[in-house]
């Protein structure tokens, strides 16, 4: 039964696709709050939630945390004009991903 076409399709559709649902949900929750700078930290937070065992609710919390952290960084961080272009594509996602990751690490203890 393991080597049949039906088993392979079940693994692709059932296992792999549903494993991505929580990270994508968390990513788009963060995206709806903070726009593009929130997408990456939301995806990372959702993946950490799934791998840490907190599941769907943990993914929702991670999405909100990532979105509001990215939005706060976006509004509070003032950079020189030469660095302003890097802010939404590098600085905000990197810093907010680190904060979400550390928040997940603290919640696992």
PDB file of N, CA and C in Angstrom, residues 27-86:
ATOM      1  N   UNK A  27       1.691  33.808   8.231  1.00  0.00           N
ATOM      2  CA  UNK A  27       2.324  34.788   7.353  1.00  0.00           C
ATOM      3  C   UNK A  27       1.342  35.813   6.822  1.00  0.00           C
ATOM      4  N   UNK A  28       0.160  35.368   6.429  1.00  0.00           N
ATOM      5  CA  UNK A  28      -0.800  36.318   5.877  1.00  0.00           C
ATOM      6  C   UNK A  28      -1.533  37.113   6.951  1.00  0.00           C
ATOM      7  N   UNK A  29      -1.609  36.595   8.179  1.00  0.00           N
ATOM      8  CA  UNK A  29      -2.101  37.422   9.283  1.00  0.00           C
ATOM      9  C   UNK A  29      -1.136  38.578   9.494  1.00  0.00           C
ATOM     10  N   UNK A  30       0.157  38.262   9.544  1.00  0.00           N
ATOM     11  CA  UNK A  30       1.169  39.309   9.716  1.00  0.00           C
ATOM     12  C   UNK A  30       1.184  40.258   8.521  1.00  0.00           C
ATOM     13  N   UNK A  31       0.984  39.730   7.323  1.00  0.00           N
ATOM     14  CA  UNK A  31       0.931  40.555   6.113  1.00  0.00           C
ATOM     15  C   UNK A  31      -0.235  41.538   6.166  1.00  0.00           C
ATOM     16  N   UNK A  32      -1.370  41.090   6.693  1.00  0.00           N
ATOM     17  CA  UNK A  32      -2.532  41.981   6.763  1.00  0.00           C
ATOM     18  C   UNK A  32      -2.332  43.099   7.778  1.00  0.00           C
ATOM     19  N   UNK A  33      -1.469  42.882   8.763  1.00  0.00           N
ATOM     20  CA  UNK A  33      -1.212  43.905   9.774  1.00  0.00           C
ATOM     21  C   UNK A  33      -0.103  44.847   9.326  1.00  0.00           C
ATOM     22  N   UNK A  34       1.015  44.289   8.845  1.00  0.00           N
ATOM     23  CA  UNK A  34       2.216  45.097   8.599  1.00  0.00           C
ATOM     24  C   UNK A  34       2.617  45.184   7.136  1.00  0.00           C
ATOM     25  N   UNK A  35       1.811  44.675   6.233  1.00  0.00           N
ATOM     26  CA  UNK A  35       2.114  44.661   4.810  1.00  0.00           C
ATOM     27  C   UNK A  35       3.335  43.770   4.530  1.00  0.00           C
ATOM     28  N   UNK A  36       4.078  44.026   3.484  1.00  0.00           N
ATOM     29  CA  UNK A  36       5.163  43.133   3.072  1.00  0.00           C
ATOM     30  C   UNK A  36       6.228  42.860   4.126  1.00  0.00           C
ATOM     31  N   UNK A  37       6.624  43.809   4.954  1.00  0.00           N
ATOM     32  CA  UNK A  37       7.640  43.483   5.965  1.00  0.00           C
ATOM     33  C   UNK A  37       7.187  42.438   6.984  1.00  0.00           C
ATOM     34  N   UNK A  38       5.891  42.197   7.108  1.00  0.00           N
ATOM     35  CA  UNK A  38       5.403  41.229   8.081  1.00  0.00           C
ATOM     36  C   UNK A  38       5.273  39.816   7.560  1.00  0.00           C
ATOM     37  N   UNK A  39       5.354  39.627   6.248  1.00  0.00           N
ATOM     38  CA  UNK A  39       5.115  38.303   5.679  1.00  0.00           C
ATOM     39  C   UNK A  39       6.159  37.284   6.114  1.00  0.00           C
ATOM     40  N   UNK A  40       7.419  37.602   5.972  1.00  0.00           N
ATOM     41  CA  UNK A  40       8.481  36.656   6.323  1.00  0.00           C
ATOM     42  C   UNK A  40       8.490  36.311   7.807  1.00  0.00           C
ATOM     43  N   UNK A  41       8.425  37.295   8.716  1.00  0.00           N
ATOM     44  CA  UNK A  41       8.385  36.911  10.130  1.00  0.00           C
ATOM     45  C   UNK A  41       7.147  36.093  10.487  1.00  0.00           C
ATOM     46  N   UNK A  42       6.036  36.350   9.814  1.00  0.00           N
ATOM     47  CA  UNK A  42       4.843  35.550  10.060  1.00  0.00           C
ATOM     48  C   UNK A  42       5.016  34.108   9.625  1.00  0.00           C
ATOM     49  N   UNK A  43       5.607  33.908   8.449  1.00  0.00           N
ATOM     50  CA  UNK A  43       5.873  32.546   7.981  1.00  0.00           C
ATOM     51  C   UNK A  43       6.832  31.819   8.918  1.00  0.00           C
ATOM     52  N   UNK A  44       7.868  32.515   9.347  1.00  0.00           N
ATOM     53  CA  UNK A  44       8.839  31.905  10.255  1.00  0.00           C
ATOM     54  C   UNK A  44       8.181  31.585  11.593  1.00  0.00           C
ATOM     55  N   UNK A  45       7.386  32.514  12.113  1.00  0.00           N
ATOM     56  CA  UNK A  45       6.695  32.266  13.374  1.00  0.00           C
ATOM     57  C   UNK A  45       5.719  31.106  13.279  1.00  0.00           C
ATOM     58  N   UNK A  46       5.015  30.996  12.157  1.00  0.00           N
ATOM     59  CA  UNK A  46       4.102  29.869  11.964  1.00  0.00           C
ATOM     60  C   UNK A  46       4.826  28.545  11.878  1.00  0.00           C
ATOM     61  N   UNK A  47       5.967  28.539  11.203  1.00  0.00           N
ATOM     62  CA  UNK A  47       6.757  27.310  11.113  1.00  0.00           C
ATOM     63  C   UNK A  47       7.295  26.908  12.486  1.00  0.00           C
ATOM     64  N   UNK A  48       7.739  27.889  13.259  1.00  0.00           N
ATOM     65  CA  UNK A  48       8.205  27.600  14.613  1.00  0.00           C
ATOM     66  C   UNK A  48       7.066  27.105  15.499  1.00  0.00           C
ATOM     67  N   UNK A  49       5.870  27.631  15.292  1.00  0.00           N
ATOM     68  CA  UNK A  49       4.720  27.182  16.073  1.00  0.00           C
ATOM     69  C   UNK A  49       4.391  25.723  15.779  1.00  0.00           C
ATOM     70  N   UNK A  50       4.435  25.349  14.507  1.00  0.00           N
ATOM     71  CA  UNK A  50       4.146  23.962  14.139  1.00  0.00           C
ATOM     72  C   UNK A  50       5.231  23.028  14.658  1.00  0.00           C
ATOM     73  N   UNK A  51       6.484  23.415  14.482  1.00  0.00           N
ATOM     74  CA  UNK A  51       7.573  22.534  14.925  1.00  0.00           C
ATOM     75  C   UNK A  51       7.668  22.469  16.444  1.00  0.00           C
ATOM     76  N   UNK A  52       7.199  23.502  17.137  1.00  0.00           N
ATOM     77  CA  UNK A  52       7.213  23.496  18.596  1.00  0.00           C
ATOM     78  C   UNK A  52       6.027  22.777  19.209  1.00  0.00           C
ATOM     79  N   UNK A  53       5.043  22.423  18.401  1.00  0.00           N
ATOM     80  CA  UNK A  53       3.900  21.670  18.888  1.00  0.00           C
ATOM     81  C   UNK A  53       2.713  22.515  19.317  1.00  0.00           C
ATOM     82  N   UNK A  54       2.754  23.824  19.106  1.00  0.00           N
ATOM     83  CA  UNK A  54       1.616  24.643  19.528  1.00  0.00           C
ATOM     84  C   UNK A  54       0.516  24.704  18.474  1.00  0.00           C
ATOM     85  N   UNK A  55       0.800  24.252  17.263  1.00  0.00           N
ATOM     86  CA  UNK A  55      -0.216  24.053  16.245  1.00  0.00           C
ATOM     87  C   UNK A  55      -0.905  25.297  15.737  1.00  0.00           C
ATOM     88  N   UNK A  56      -2.214  25.151  15.500  1.00  0.00           N
ATOM     89  CA  UNK A  56      -3.010  26.179  14.839  1.00  0.00           C
ATOM     90  C   UNK A  56      -3.100  27.456  15.672  1.00  0.00           C
ATOM     91  N   UNK A  57      -3.396  27.322  16.943  1.00  0.00           N
ATOM     92  CA  UNK A  57      -3.520  28.499  17.815  1.00  0.00           C
ATOM     93  C   UNK A  57      -2.168  29.198  17.951  1.00  0.00           C
ATOM     94  N   UNK A  58      -1.106  28.428  18.075  1.00  0.00           N
ATOM     95  CA  UNK A  58       0.232  29.015  18.135  1.00  0.00           C
ATOM     96  C   UNK A  58       0.586  29.758  16.863  1.00  0.00           C
ATOM     97  N   UNK A  59       0.142  29.239  15.718  1.00  0.00           N
ATOM     98  CA  UNK A  59       0.368  29.924  14.451  1.00  0.00           C
ATOM     99  C   UNK A  59      -0.377  31.244  14.373  1.00  0.00           C
ATOM    100  N   UNK A  60      -1.598  31.267  14.882  1.00  0.00           N
ATOM    101  CA  UNK A  60      -2.366  32.515  14.898  1.00  0.00           C
ATOM    102  C   UNK A  60      -1.683  33.543  15.796  1.00  0.00           C
ATOM    103  N   UNK A  61      -1.256  33.107  16.972  1.00  0.00           N
ATOM    104  CA  UNK A  61      -0.562  34.017  17.894  1.00  0.00           C
ATOM    105  C   UNK A  61       0.740  34.515  17.272  1.00  0.00           C
ATOM    106  N   UNK A  62       1.478  33.615  16.626  1.00  0.00           N
ATOM    107  CA  UNK A  62       2.733  34.005  15.977  1.00  0.00           C
ATOM    108  C   UNK A  62       2.487  35.006  14.854  1.00  0.00           C
ATOM    109  N   UNK A  63       1.405  34.840  14.111  1.00  0.00           N
ATOM    110  CA  UNK A  63       1.074  35.788  13.051  1.00  0.00           C
ATOM    111  C   UNK A  63       0.772  37.175  13.582  1.00  0.00           C
ATOM    112  N   UNK A  64      -0.025  37.229  14.646  1.00  0.00           N
ATOM    113  CA  UNK A  64      -0.318  38.534  15.249  1.00  0.00           C
ATOM    114  C   UNK A  64       0.933  39.162  15.847  1.00  0.00           C
ATOM    115  N   UNK A  65       1.733  38.358  16.537  1.00  0.00           N
ATOM    116  CA  UNK A  65       2.970  38.879  17.128  1.00  0.00           C
ATOM    117  C   UNK A  65       3.898  39.424  16.045  1.00  0.00           C
ATOM    118  N   UNK A  66       4.095  38.658  14.986  1.00  0.00           N
ATOM    119  CA  UNK A  66       4.984  39.091  13.907  1.00  0.00           C
ATOM    120  C   UNK A  66       4.463  40.351  13.231  1.00  0.00           C
ATOM    121  N   UNK A  67       3.170  40.417  13.000  1.00  0.00           N
ATOM    122  CA  UNK A  67       2.596  41.590  12.350  1.00  0.00           C
ATOM    123  C   UNK A  67       2.736  42.851  13.177  1.00  0.00           C
ATOM    124  N   UNK A  68       2.415  42.751  14.449  1.00  0.00           N
ATOM    125  CA  UNK A  68       2.492  43.951  15.292  1.00  0.00           C
ATOM    126  C   UNK A  68       3.928  44.352  15.603  1.00  0.00           C
ATOM    127  N   UNK A  69       4.830  43.375  15.708  1.00  0.00           N
ATOM    128  CA  UNK A  69       6.249  43.715  15.902  1.00  0.00           C
ATOM    129  C   UNK A  69       6.789  44.416  14.657  1.00  0.00           C
ATOM    130  N   UNK A  70       6.480  43.881  13.480  1.00  0.00           N
ATOM    131  CA  UNK A  70       6.952  44.505  12.238  1.00  0.00           C
ATOM    132  C   UNK A  70       6.355  45.897  12.056  1.00  0.00           C
ATOM    133  N   UNK A  71       5.087  46.063  12.414  1.00  0.00           N
ATOM    134  CA  UNK A  71       4.459  47.385  12.301  1.00  0.00           C
ATOM    135  C   UNK A  71       5.080  48.371  13.281  1.00  0.00           C
ATOM    136  N   UNK A  72       5.370  47.922  14.497  1.00  0.00           N
ATOM    137  CA  UNK A  72       5.997  48.803  15.487  1.00  0.00           C
ATOM    138  C   UNK A  72       7.394  49.218  15.047  1.00  0.00           C
ATOM    139  N   UNK A  73       8.151  48.266  14.526  1.00  0.00           N
ATOM    140  CA  UNK A  73       9.494  48.600  14.045  1.00  0.00           C
ATOM    141  C   UNK A  73       9.404  49.574  12.873  1.00  0.00           C
ATOM    142  N   UNK A  74       8.445  49.351  12.003  1.00  0.00           N
ATOM    143  CA  UNK A  74       8.289  50.212  10.831  1.00  0.00           C
ATOM    144  C   UNK A  74       7.964  51.651  11.215  1.00  0.00           C
ATOM    145  N   UNK A  75       7.140  51.827  12.240  1.00  0.00           N
ATOM    146  CA  UNK A  75       6.760  53.189  12.612  1.00  0.00           C
ATOM    147  C   UNK A  75       7.785  53.860  13.519  1.00  0.00           C
ATOM    148  N   UNK A  76       8.468  53.097  14.352  1.00  0.00           N
ATOM    149  CA  UNK A  76       9.379  53.689  15.339  1.00  0.00           C
ATOM    150  C   UNK A  76      10.805  53.869  14.834  1.00  0.00           C
ATOM    151  N   UNK A  77      11.234  53.044  13.899  1.00  0.00           N
ATOM    152  CA  UNK A  77      12.627  53.065  13.451  1.00  0.00           C
ATOM    153  C   UNK A  77      12.842  54.169  12.419  1.00  0.00           C
ATOM    154  N   UNK A  78      13.706  55.074  12.743  1.00  0.00           N
ATOM    155  CA  UNK A  78      14.068  56.147  11.814  1.00  0.00           C
ATOM    156  C   UNK A  78      15.491  55.900  11.329  1.00  0.00           C
ATOM    157  N   UNK A  79      15.654  55.888  10.022  1.00  0.00           N
ATOM    158  CA  UNK A  79      16.954  55.637   9.408  1.00  0.00           C
ATOM    159  C   UNK A  79      17.330  56.805   8.506  1.00  0.00           C
ATOM    160  N   UNK A  80      18.619  56.912   8.184  1.00  0.00           N
ATOM    161  CA  UNK A  80      19.020  57.921   7.193  1.00  0.00           C
ATOM    162  C   UNK A  80      18.386  57.623   5.832  1.00  0.00           C
ATOM    163  N   UNK A  81      18.285  58.636   5.023  1.00  0.00           N
ATOM    164  CA  UNK A  81      17.639  58.488   3.716  1.00  0.00           C
ATOM    165  C   UNK A  81      18.301  57.408   2.862  1.00  0.00           C
ATOM    166  N   UNK A  82      19.611  57.253   2.977  1.00  0.00           N
ATOM    167  CA  UNK A  82      20.313  56.244   2.180  1.00  0.00           C
ATOM    168  C   UNK A  82      19.967  54.819   2.610  1.00  0.00           C
ATOM    169  N   UNK A  83      19.531  54.623   3.847  1.00  0.00           N
ATOM    170  CA  UNK A  83      19.182  53.291   4.352  1.00  0.00           C
ATOM    171  C   UNK A  83      17.683  53.019   4.306  1.00  0.00           C
ATOM    172  N   UNK A  84      16.904  54.016   3.977  1.00  0.00           N
ATOM    173  CA  UNK A  84      15.444  53.890   4.033  1.00  0.00           C
ATOM    174  C   UNK A  84      14.916  52.827   3.062  1.00  0.00           C
ATOM    175  N   UNK A  85      15.580  52.632   1.934  1.00  0.00           N
ATOM    176  CA  UNK A  85      15.127  51.633   0.963  1.00  0.00           C
ATOM    177  C   UNK A  85      15.320  50.211   1.469  1.00  0.00           C
ATOM    178  N   UNK A  86      16.285  50.001   2.344  1.00  0.00           N
ATOM    179  CA  UNK A  86      16.525  48.665   2.892  1.00  0.00           C
ATOM    180  C   UNK A  86      15.567  48.301   4.020  1.00  0.00           C
TER     181      UNK A  86
END
